[in-house]
Amino acid sequence: GQQVQQSPASLVLQEGENAELQCNFSSTATQLQWFYQSPGGSLVSLLSNPSGTKHTGRLTSTTVTKERRSSLHISSSQTTDSGTYLCAWGNNNAPRFGAGTKLSVKP
Amino acid sequence: GGIITQTPKFLIGQEGQKLTLKCQQNFNHDTMYWYRQDSGKGLRLIYYSITENDLQKGDLSEGYDASREKKSSFSLTVTSAQKNEMAVFLCASSPLGGSSYEQYFGPGTRLTVL
């Protein structure tokens, strides 16, 4: 079955609003990473957060390992944040990806 | 910094054809991966190679072969292209070990089968 589930599948915001993205995985992860995929298709790593809370810029990720979930909070969204956010999970092996959350930020 | 190069950028094949995709990285990373992404969907792992002489099947290995020619290069072969198949194949690399994946992705090869 699906090892990584992401929600919501899509999200539409007005510029300035905050976004909350969720990732649930099938068993305890030792590696958990959030990626951004641009509308053009290129993939970049945002941050790695196998447990606890991490911040980078307007992004905050919180991972609760024993509950097998991670969230990505985007504050004060901008139109340039539009794209797909992917969660990757694994246990000392090759990461598996969720289907992603497609974010659209309107001006 | 480093870069991952994938060739070709676009690949058009015929049904039943054997097709090879290539990936090169100059990060000096030990581990390399091949993923397939269908339109509007997440990435599915095809093959990965932890170190230079290693090859591991992913969740979608059937219908594919892979080869780690040297540390910097990893090839993927579609053994028999399926009619009307369309997907993007993404190559990635990462250093061995550590608590994060630190994966770096190439720009992708877009496959269309006529």
mmCIF file of N, CA, C and O in Angstrom, chain B residues 3-100:
data_model
loop_
_atom_site.group_PDB
_atom_site.id
_atom_site.type_symbol
_atom_site.label_atom_id
_atom_site.label_comp_id
_atom_site.label_asym_id
_atom_site.label_seq_id
_atom_site.Cartn_x
_atom_site.Cartn_y
_atom_site.Cartn_z
ATOM 1 N N ILE B 3 26.519 19.319 -10.128
ATOM 2 C CA ILE B 3 25.398 19.304 -11.038
ATOM 3 C C ILE B 3 25.093 17.863 -11.447
ATOM 4 O O ILE B 3 25.989 17.015 -11.488
ATOM 5 N N ILE B 4 23.832 17.626 -11.743
ATOM 6 C CA ILE B 4 23.406 16.340 -12.295
ATOM 7 C C ILE B 4 22.915 16.586 -13.714
ATOM 8 O O ILE B 4 22.065 17.456 -13.942
ATOM 9 N N THR B 5 23.451 15.835 -14.629
ATOM 10 C CA THR B 5 23.090 15.964 -16.044
ATOM 11 C C THR B 5 22.351 14.710 -16.484
ATOM 12 O O THR B 5 22.813 13.594 -16.215
ATOM 13 N N GLN B 6 21.228 14.915 -17.157
ATOM 14 C CA GLN B 6 20.485 13.778 -17.704
ATOM 15 C C GLN B 6 20.387 13.917 -19.215
ATOM 16 O O GLN B 6 20.087 14.995 -19.721
ATOM 17 N N THR B 7 20.638 12.827 -19.903
ATOM 18 C CA THR B 7 20.507 12.828 -21.358
ATOM 19 C C THR B 7 19.741 11.600 -21.822
ATOM 20 O O THR B 7 19.864 10.518 -21.234
ATOM 21 N N PRO B 8 18.892 11.740 -22.855
ATOM 22 C CA PRO B 8 18.553 13.019 -23.472
ATOM 23 C C PRO B 8 17.535 13.774 -22.632
ATOM 24 O O PRO B 8 16.988 13.221 -21.687
ATOM 25 N N LYS B 9 17.248 14.986 -22.986
ATOM 26 C CA LYS B 9 16.218 15.757 -22.286
ATOM 27 C C LYS B 9 14.829 15.277 -22.705
ATOM 28 O O LYS B 9 13.911 15.195 -21.901
ATOM 29 N N PHE B 10 14.675 14.972 -23.994
ATOM 30 C CA PHE B 10 13.429 14.428 -24.526
ATOM 31 C C PHE B 10 13.758 13.137 -25.276
ATOM 32 O O PHE B 10 14.750 13.080 -25.991
ATOM 33 N N LEU B 11 12.896 12.149 -25.109
ATOM 34 C CA LEU B 11 13.110 10.861 -25.752
ATOM 35 C C LEU B 11 11.795 10.383 -26.329
ATOM 36 O O LEU B 11 10.805 10.245 -25.605
ATOM 37 N N ILE B 12 11.790 10.164 -27.624
ATOM 38 C CA ILE B 12 10.590 9.656 -28.295
ATOM 39 C C ILE B 12 10.924 8.281 -28.818
ATOM 40 O O ILE B 12 11.915 8.089 -29.541
ATOM 41 N N GLY B 13 10.107 7.303 -28.435
ATOM 42 C CA GLY B 13 10.367 5.942 -28.857
ATOM 43 C C GLY B 13 9.157 5.289 -29.477
ATOM 44 O O GLY B 13 8.054 5.840 -29.476
ATOM 45 N N GLN B 14 9.389 4.113 -30.014
ATOM 46 C CA GLN B 14 8.334 3.307 -30.613
ATOM 47 C C GLN B 14 7.996 2.161 -29.659
ATOM 48 O O GLN B 14 8.843 1.706 -28.880
ATOM 49 N N GLU B 15 6.777 1.687 -29.779
ATOM 50 C CA GLU B 15 6.339 0.555 -28.954
ATOM 51 C C GLU B 15 7.299 -0.617 -29.127
ATOM 52 O O GLU B 15 7.699 -0.945 -30.252
ATOM 53 N N GLY B 16 7.692 -1.219 -28.009
ATOM 54 C CA GLY B 16 8.574 -2.379 -28.067
ATOM 55 C C GLY B 16 10.060 -2.058 -28.133
ATOM 56 O O GLY B 16 10.905 -2.948 -27.996
ATOM 57 N N GLN B 17 10.374 -0.798 -28.302
ATOM 58 C CA GLN B 17 11.770 -0.399 -28.443
ATOM 59 C C GLN B 17 12.495 -0.421 -27.087
ATOM 60 O O GLN B 17 11.885 -0.184 -26.044
ATOM 61 N N LYS B 18 13.768 -0.701 -27.160
ATOM 62 C CA LYS B 18 14.626 -0.632 -25.973
ATOM 63 C C LYS B 18 15.237 0.768 -25.923
ATOM 64 O O LYS B 18 15.832 1.213 -26.909
ATOM 65 N N LEU B 19 15.090 1.449 -24.802
ATOM 66 C CA LEU B 19 15.513 2.851 -24.700
ATOM 67 C C LEU B 19 16.413 3.037 -23.484
ATOM 68 O O LEU B 19 16.131 2.510 -22.410
ATOM 69 N N THR B 20 17.482 3.809 -23.656
ATOM 70 C CA THR B 20 18.433 4.014 -22.553
ATOM 71 C C THR B 20 18.521 5.480 -22.182
ATOM 72 O O THR B 20 18.670 6.350 -23.050
ATOM 73 N N LEU B 21 18.440 5.725 -20.880
ATOM 74 C CA LEU B 21 18.546 7.067 -20.324
ATOM 75 C C LEU B 21 19.836 7.129 -19.489
ATOM 76 O O LEU B 21 20.168 6.173 -18.794
ATOM 77 N N LYS B 22 20.516 8.265 -19.591
ATOM 78 C CA LYS B 22 21.798 8.381 -18.886
ATOM 79 C C LYS B 22 21.791 9.502 -17.861
ATOM 80 O O LYS B 22 21.095 10.515 -18.041
ATOM 81 N N CYS B 23 22.568 9.313 -16.816
ATOM 82 C CA CYS B 23 22.667 10.291 -15.733
ATOM 83 C C CYS B 23 24.125 10.393 -15.281
ATOM 84 O O CYS B 23 24.786 9.370 -15.060
ATOM 85 N N GLN B 24 24.593 11.630 -15.160
ATOM 86 C CA GLN B 24 25.951 11.879 -14.669
ATOM 87 C C GLN B 24 25.894 12.888 -13.525
ATOM 88 O O GLN B 24 25.139 13.844 -13.597
ATOM 89 N N GLN B 25 26.713 12.671 -12.487
ATOM 90 C CA GLN B 25 26.789 13.647 -11.395
ATOM 91 C C GLN B 25 28.250 13.920 -11.057
ATOM 92 O O GLN B 25 29.084 13.018 -11.127
ATOM 93 N N ASN B 26 28.515 15.168 -10.692
ATOM 94 C CA ASN B 26 29.886 15.523 -10.307
ATOM 95 C C ASN B 26 29.972 15.983 -8.852
ATOM 96 O O ASN B 26 30.881 16.731 -8.479
ATOM 97 N N PHE B 27 29.007 15.519 -8.033
ATOM 98 C CA PHE B 27 29.049 15.805 -6.595
ATOM 99 C C PHE B 27 30.022 14.862 -5.880
ATOM 100 O O PHE B 27 30.300 15.037 -4.703
ATOM 101 N N ASN B 28 30.427 13.789 -6.567
ATOM 102 C CA ASN B 28 31.188 12.711 -5.940
ATOM 103 C C ASN B 28 30.336 11.966 -4.895
ATOM 104 O O ASN B 28 30.858 11.446 -3.904
ATOM 105 N N HIS B 29 29.035 11.923 -5.146
ATOM 106 C CA HIS B 29 28.127 11.206 -4.254
ATOM 107 C C HIS B 29 28.232 9.706 -4.483
ATOM 108 O O HIS B 29 28.440 9.249 -5.599
ATOM 109 N N ASP B 30 28.032 8.945 -3.383
ATOM 110 C CA ASP B 30 28.071 7.490 -3.500
ATOM 111 C C ASP B 30 26.781 6.910 -4.076
ATOM 112 O O ASP B 30 26.806 5.940 -4.817
ATOM 113 N N THR B 31 25.641 7.489 -3.685
ATOM 114 C CA THR B 31 24.347 6.877 -3.983
ATOM 115 C C THR B 31 23.638 7.604 -5.121
ATOM 116 O O THR B 31 23.614 8.844 -5.163
ATOM 117 N N MET B 32 23.071 6.816 -6.017
ATOM 118 C CA MET B 32 22.302 7.387 -7.123
ATOM 119 C C MET B 32 20.978 6.657 -7.260
ATOM 120 O O MET B 32 20.851 5.492 -6.872
ATOM 121 N N TYR B 33 19.985 7.376 -7.806
ATOM 122 C CA TYR B 33 18.609 6.869 -7.871
ATOM 123 C C TYR B 33 18.007 7.161 -9.233
ATOM 124 O O TYR B 33 18.334 8.168 -9.861
ATOM 125 N N TRP B 34 17.027 6.324 -9.612
ATOM 126 C CA TRP B 34 16.151 6.614 -10.732
ATOM 127 C C TRP B 34 14.713 6.554 -10.241
ATOM 128 O O TRP B 34 14.300 5.586 -9.603
ATOM 129 N N TYR B 35 13.969 7.615 -10.577
ATOM 130 C CA TYR B 35 12.552 7.694 -10.254
ATOM 131 C C TYR B 35 11.762 7.937 -11.535
ATOM 132 O O TYR B 35 12.255 8.552 -12.487
ATOM 133 N N ARG B 36 10.508 7.499 -11.507
ATOM 134 C CA ARG B 36 9.580 7.805 -12.585
ATOM 135 C C ARG B 36 8.474 8.673 -12.011
ATOM 136 O O ARG B 36 7.974 8.421 -10.905
ATOM 137 N N GLN B 37 8.107 9.718 -12.759
ATOM 138 C CA GLN B 37 6.999 10.573 -12.354
ATOM 139 C C GLN B 37 5.988 10.658 -13.484
ATOM 140 O O GLN B 37 6.309 11.120 -14.581
ATOM 141 N N ASP B 38 4.767 10.204 -13.224
ATOM 142 C CA ASP B 38 3.673 10.351 -14.170
ATOM 143 C C ASP B 38 2.949 11.664 -13.886
ATOM 144 O O ASP B 38 2.962 12.160 -12.755
ATOM 145 N N SER B 39 2.293 12.169 -14.899
ATOM 146 C CA SER B 39 1.690 13.501 -14.826
ATOM 147 C C SER B 39 0.819 13.663 -13.591
ATOM 148 O O SER B 39 -0.085 12.860 -13.349
ATOM 149 N N GLY B 40 1.097 14.691 -12.794
ATOM 150 C CA GLY B 40 0.279 14.992 -11.625
ATOM 151 C C GLY B 40 0.471 14.042 -10.459
ATOM 152 O O GLY B 40 -0.295 14.085 -9.493
ATOM 153 N N LYS B 41 1.485 13.212 -10.541
ATOM 154 C CA LYS B 41 1.686 12.228 -9.467
ATOM 155 C C LYS B 41 3.066 12.373 -8.838
ATOM 156 O O LYS B 41 3.909 13.122 -9.305
ATOM 157 N N GLY B 42 3.248 11.627 -7.747
ATOM 158 C CA GLY B 42 4.530 11.658 -7.058
ATOM 159 C C GLY B 42 5.580 10.819 -7.774
ATOM 160 O O GLY B 42 5.359 10.297 -8.863
ATOM 161 N N LEU B 43 6.734 10.696 -7.152
ATOM 162 C CA LEU B 43 7.843 9.943 -7.733
ATOM 163 C C LEU B 43 7.802 8.493 -7.273
ATOM 164 O O LEU B 43 7.573 8.225 -6.095
ATOM 165 N N ARG B 44 8.057 7.601 -8.209
ATOM 166 C CA ARG B 44 8.134 6.184 -7.848
ATOM 167 C C ARG B 44 9.540 5.689 -8.115
ATOM 168 O O ARG B 44 10.105 5.929 -9.184
ATOM 169 N N LEU B 45 10.088 4.986 -7.148
ATOM 170 C CA LEU B 45 11.468 4.529 -7.204
ATOM 171 C C LEU B 45 11.605 3.319 -8.115
ATOM 172 O O LEU B 45 10.924 2.309 -7.933
ATOM 173 N N ILE B 46 12.520 3.406 -9.081
ATOM 174 C CA ILE B 46 12.723 2.312 -10.040
ATOM 175 C C ILE B 46 13.930 1.466 -9.615
ATOM 176 O O ILE B 46 13.812 0.272 -9.365
ATOM 177 N N TYR B 47 15.079 2.084 -9.564
ATOM 178 C CA TYR B 47 16.324 1.441 -9.131
ATOM 179 C C TYR B 47 17.150 2.458 -8.348
ATOM 180 O O TYR B 47 17.029 3.658 -8.547
ATOM 181 N N TYR B 48 18.024 1.936 -7.490
ATOM 182 C CA TYR B 48 19.011 2.785 -6.874
ATOM 183 C C TYR B 48 20.301 2.002 -6.658
ATOM 184 O O TYR B 48 20.312 0.767 -6.706
ATOM 185 N N SER B 49 21.368 2.753 -6.460
ATOM 186 C CA SER B 49 22.689 2.159 -6.303
ATOM 187 C C SER B 49 23.362 2.856 -5.131
ATOM 188 O O SER B 49 23.623 4.053 -5.186
ATOM 189 N N ILE B 50 23.597 2.105 -4.071
ATOM 190 C CA ILE B 50 24.111 2.716 -2.842
ATOM 191 C C ILE B 50 25.569 3.134 -3.019
ATOM 192 O O ILE B 50 25.975 4.216 -2.612
ATOM 193 N N THR B 51 26.350 2.251 -3.601
ATOM 194 C CA THR B 51 27.746 2.567 -3.891
ATOM 195 C C THR B 51 28.060 2.097 -5.310
ATOM 196 O O THR B 51 27.206 1.490 -5.968
ATOM 197 N N GLU B 52 29.270 2.299 -5.747
ATOM 198 C CA GLU B 52 29.633 2.092 -7.141
ATOM 199 C C GLU B 52 29.301 0.698 -7.665
ATOM 200 O O GLU B 52 28.882 0.553 -8.796
ATOM 201 N N ASN B 53 29.443 -0.327 -6.886
ATOM 202 C CA ASN B 53 29.227 -1.692 -7.386
ATOM 203 C C ASN B 53 27.929 -2.313 -6.890
ATOM 204 O O ASN B 53 27.793 -3.528 -6.841
ATOM 205 N N ASP B 54 26.994 -1.458 -6.523
ATOM 206 C CA ASP B 54 25.737 -1.934 -5.952
ATOM 207 C C ASP B 54 24.566 -1.605 -6.881
ATOM 208 O O ASP B 54 24.600 -0.609 -7.607
ATOM 209 N N LEU B 55 23.537 -2.449 -6.839
ATOM 210 C CA LEU B 55 22.313 -2.185 -7.586
ATOM 211 C C LEU B 55 21.158 -2.754 -6.790
ATOM 212 O O LEU B 55 21.182 -3.925 -6.394
ATOM 213 N N GLN B 56 20.138 -1.916 -6.556
ATOM 214 C CA GLN B 56 18.990 -2.327 -5.763
ATOM 215 C C GLN B 56 17.706 -2.023 -6.534
ATOM 216 O O GLN B 56 17.579 -0.944 -7.106
ATOM 217 N N LYS B 57 16.761 -2.960 -6.478
ATOM 218 C CA LYS B 57 15.468 -2.729 -7.117
ATOM 219 C C LYS B 57 14.601 -1.843 -6.231
ATOM 220 O O LYS B 57 14.596 -1.991 -5.000
ATOM 221 N N GLY B 58 13.862 -0.978 -6.896
ATOM 222 C CA GLY B 58 12.879 -0.181 -6.192
ATOM 223 C C GLY B 58 11.504 -0.797 -6.321
ATOM 224 O O GLY B 58 11.362 -1.999 -6.577
ATOM 225 N N ASP B 59 10.474 0.034 -6.196
ATOM 226 C CA ASP B 59 9.097 -0.463 -6.236
ATOM 227 C C ASP B 59 8.588 -0.704 -7.648
ATOM 228 O O ASP B 59 7.578 -1.380 -7.844
ATOM 229 N N LEU B 60 9.296 -0.147 -8.643
ATOM 230 C CA LEU B 60 8.785 -0.171 -10.016
ATOM 231 C C LEU B 60 9.834 -0.727 -10.972
ATOM 232 O O LEU B 60 9.943 -0.297 -12.106
ATOM 233 N N SER B 61 10.606 -1.717 -10.541
ATOM 234 C CA SER B 61 11.735 -2.155 -11.344
ATOM 235 C C SER B 61 11.345 -3.017 -12.551
ATOM 236 O O SER B 61 12.135 -3.126 -13.506
ATOM 237 N N GLU B 62 10.167 -3.620 -12.514
ATOM 238 C CA GLU B 62 9.770 -4.502 -13.618
ATOM 239 C C GLU B 62 9.657 -3.703 -14.905
ATOM 240 O O GLU B 62 8.985 -2.665 -14.955
ATOM 241 N N GLY B 63 10.317 -4.192 -15.946
ATOM 242 C CA GLY B 63 10.301 -3.495 -17.226
ATOM 243 C C GLY B 63 11.491 -2.578 -17.416
ATOM 244 O O GLY B 63 11.600 -1.897 -18.440
ATOM 245 N N TYR B 64 12.390 -2.559 -16.412
ATOM 246 C CA TYR B 64 13.567 -1.702 -16.470
ATOM 247 C C TYR B 64 14.821 -2.482 -16.083
ATOM 248 O O TYR B 64 14.763 -3.433 -15.313
ATOM 249 N N ASP B 65 15.949 -2.043 -16.619
ATOM 250 C CA ASP B 65 17.266 -2.480 -16.152
ATOM 251 C C ASP B 65 18.061 -1.239 -15.813
ATOM 252 O O ASP B 65 17.786 -0.145 -16.328
ATOM 253 N N ALA B 66 19.044 -1.401 -14.943
ATOM 254 C CA ALA B 66 19.897 -0.268 -14.589
ATOM 255 C C ALA B 66 21.341 -0.724 -14.535
ATOM 256 O O ALA B 66 21.636 -1.911 -14.352
ATOM 257 N N SER B 67 22.241 0.251 -14.697
ATOM 258 C CA SER B 67 23.671 -0.061 -14.678
ATOM 259 C C SER B 67 24.438 1.101 -14.072
ATOM 260 O O SER B 67 24.292 2.242 -14.526
ATOM 261 N N ARG B 68 25.282 0.782 -13.073
ATOM 262 C CA ARG B 68 26.142 1.826 -12.459
ATOM 263 C C ARG B 68 27.536 1.630 -13.047
ATOM 264 O O ARG B 68 28.329 0.831 -12.568
ATOM 265 N N GLU B 69 27.791 2.370 -14.108
ATOM 266 C CA GLU B 69 29.034 2.165 -14.864
ATOM 267 C C GLU B 69 30.258 2.581 -14.045
ATOM 268 O O GLU B 69 31.304 1.954 -14.094
ATOM 269 N N LYS B 70 30.119 3.668 -13.334
ATOM 270 C CA LYS B 70 31.170 4.166 -12.459
ATOM 271 C C LYS B 70 30.506 5.054 -11.403
ATOM 272 O O LYS B 70 29.287 5.251 -11.434
ATOM 273 N N LYS B 71 31.290 5.583 -10.494
ATOM 274 C CA LYS B 71 30.706 6.328 -9.391
ATOM 275 C C LYS B 71 29.853 7.496 -9.883
ATOM 276 O O LYS B 71 28.824 7.815 -9.309
ATOM 277 N N SER B 72 30.262 8.118 -10.947
ATOM 278 C CA SER B 72 29.585 9.322 -11.396
ATOM 279 C C SER B 72 28.427 9.085 -12.359
ATOM 280 O O SER B 72 27.722 10.030 -12.697
ATOM 281 N N SER B 73 28.224 7.861 -12.813
ATOM 282 C CA SER B 73 27.182 7.654 -13.820
ATOM 283 C C SER B 73 26.287 6.455 -13.524
ATOM 284 O O SER B 73 26.741 5.433 -12.996
ATOM 285 N N PHE B 74 25.029 6.624 -13.885
ATOM 286 C CA PHE B 74 23.992 5.619 -13.605
ATOM 287 C C PHE B 74 23.021 5.646 -14.777
ATOM 288 O O PHE B 74 22.438 6.693 -15.070
ATOM 289 N N SER B 75 22.861 4.504 -15.465
ATOM 290 C CA SER B 75 21.992 4.448 -16.628
ATOM 291 C C SER B 75 20.743 3.641 -16.327
ATOM 292 O O SER B 75 20.770 2.728 -15.502
ATOM 293 N N LEU B 76 19.686 3.982 -17.029
ATOM 294 C CA LEU B 76 18.417 3.252 -16.911
ATOM 295 C C LEU B 76 17.980 2.833 -18.295
ATOM 296 O O LEU B 76 18.015 3.640 -19.229
ATOM 297 N N THR B 77 17.562 1.571 -18.443
ATOM 298 C CA THR B 77 17.065 1.068 -19.724
ATOM 299 C C THR B 77 15.607 0.659 -19.578
ATOM 300 O O THR B 77 15.268 -0.114 -18.674
ATOM 301 N N VAL B 78 14.786 1.179 -20.465
ATOM 302 C CA VAL B 78 13.411 0.716 -20.601
ATOM 303 C C VAL B 78 13.490 -0.479 -21.545
ATOM 304 O O VAL B 78 13.848 -0.322 -22.718
ATOM 305 N N THR B 79 13.186 -1.665 -21.063
ATOM 306 C CA THR B 79 13.474 -2.865 -21.861
ATOM 307 C C THR B 79 12.526 -3.031 -23.043
ATOM 308 O O THR B 79 12.922 -3.555 -24.082
ATOM 309 N N SER B 80 11.285 -2.553 -22.910
ATOM 310 C CA SER B 80 10.319 -2.630 -24.001
ATOM 311 C C SER B 80 9.281 -1.525 -23.801
ATOM 312 O O SER B 80 8.370 -1.665 -22.984
ATOM 313 N N ALA B 81 9.445 -0.448 -24.535
ATOM 314 C CA ALA B 81 8.578 0.710 -24.342
ATOM 315 C C ALA B 81 7.112 0.359 -24.618
ATOM 316 O O ALA B 81 6.797 -0.370 -25.576
ATOM 317 N N GLN B 82 6.234 0.878 -23.783
ATOM 318 C CA GLN B 82 4.804 0.599 -23.897
ATOM 319 C C GLN B 82 4.116 1.702 -24.694
ATOM 320 O O GLN B 82 4.348 2.886 -24.456
ATOM 321 N N LYS B 83 3.227 1.305 -25.594
ATOM 322 C CA LYS B 83 2.522 2.271 -26.447
ATOM 323 C C LYS B 83 1.797 3.308 -25.611
ATOM 324 O O LYS B 83 1.194 2.975 -24.588
ATOM 325 N N ASN B 84 1.858 4.575 -26.043
ATOM 326 C CA ASN B 84 1.184 5.706 -25.390
ATOM 327 C C ASN B 84 1.744 6.016 -24.009
ATOM 328 O O ASN B 84 1.145 6.774 -23.245
ATOM 329 N N GLU B 85 2.869 5.467 -23.686
ATOM 330 C CA GLU B 85 3.497 5.766 -22.397
ATOM 331 C C GLU B 85 4.070 7.172 -22.414
ATOM 332 O O GLU B 85 4.703 7.593 -23.374
ATOM 333 N N MET B 86 3.802 7.911 -21.343
ATOM 334 C CA MET B 86 4.378 9.242 -21.188
ATOM 335 C C MET B 86 4.751 9.428 -19.732
ATOM 336 O O MET B 86 3.910 9.234 -18.851
ATOM 337 N N ALA B 87 5.987 9.783 -19.477
ATOM 338 C CA ALA B 87 6.427 9.986 -18.103
ATOM 339 C C ALA B 87 7.718 10.787 -18.098
ATOM 340 O O ALA B 87 8.387 10.922 -19.128
ATOM 341 N N VAL B 88 8.056 11.302 -16.928
ATOM 342 C CA VAL B 88 9.343 11.969 -16.731
ATOM 343 C C VAL B 88 10.186 11.075 -15.832
ATOM 344 O O VAL B 88 9.701 10.578 -14.803
ATOM 345 N N PHE B 89 11.419 10.842 -16.232
ATOM 346 C CA PHE B 89 12.345 10.033 -15.447
ATOM 347 C C PHE B 89 13.365 10.961 -14.800
ATOM 348 O O PHE B 89 14.043 11.736 -15.481
ATOM 349 N N LEU B 90 13.434 10.870 -13.476
ATOM 350 C CA LEU B 90 14.302 11.758 -12.699
ATOM 351 C C LEU B 90 15.432 10.969 -12.057
ATOM 352 O O LEU B 90 15.203 9.925 -11.440
ATOM 353 N N CYS B 91 16.627 11.479 -12.216
ATOM 354 C CA CYS B 91 17.814 10.897 -11.589
ATOM 355 C C CYS B 91 18.200 11.766 -10.397
ATOM 356 O O CYS B 91 18.042 13.002 -10.439
ATOM 357 N N ALA B 92 18.682 11.140 -9.348
ATOM 358 C CA ALA B 92 19.112 11.893 -8.169
ATOM 359 C C ALA B 92 20.363 11.252 -7.594
ATOM 360 O O ALA B 92 20.667 10.080 -7.872
ATOM 361 N N SER B 93 21.086 12.018 -6.798
ATOM 362 C CA SER B 93 22.238 11.468 -6.093
ATOM 363 C C SER B 93 22.250 12.011 -4.671
ATOM 364 O O SER B 93 21.630 13.041 -4.381
ATOM 365 N N SER B 94 22.943 11.295 -3.796
ATOM 366 C CA SER B 94 23.071 11.755 -2.408
ATOM 367 C C SER B 94 24.337 11.156 -1.815
ATOM 368 O O SER B 94 24.811 10.098 -2.259
ATOM 369 N N PRO B 95 24.892 11.824 -0.800
ATOM 370 C CA PRO B 95 26.051 11.228 -0.129
ATOM 371 C C PRO B 95 25.610 10.038 0.702
ATOM 372 O O PRO B 95 24.445 9.919 1.081
ATOM 373 N N LEU B 96 26.501 9.141 0.986
ATOM 374 C CA LEU B 96 26.179 7.941 1.751
ATOM 375 C C LEU B 96 26.094 8.274 3.231
ATOM 376 O O LEU B 96 26.918 9.025 3.756
ATOM 377 N N GLY B 97 25.076 7.709 3.911
ATOM 378 C CA GLY B 97 24.964 7.890 5.338
ATOM 379 C C GLY B 97 24.397 9.235 5.706
ATOM 380 O O GLY B 97 23.890 9.970 4.882
ATOM 381 N N GLY B 98 24.456 9.563 6.959
ATOM 382 C CA GLY B 98 23.916 10.826 7.434
ATOM 383 C C GLY B 98 22.449 10.683 7.812
ATOM 384 O O GLY B 98 21.812 9.691 7.502
ATOM 385 N N SER B 99 21.934 11.690 8.457
ATOM 386 C CA SER B 99 20.555 11.629 8.941
ATOM 387 C C SER B 99 19.565 12.216 7.952
ATOM 388 O O SER B 99 18.371 12.146 8.148
ATOM 389 N N SER B 100 20.055 12.797 6.886
ATOM 390 C CA SER B 100 19.118 13.320 5.886
ATOM 391 C C SER B 100 19.484 12.744 4.532
ATOM 392 O O SER B 100 20.580 12.258 4.323
#
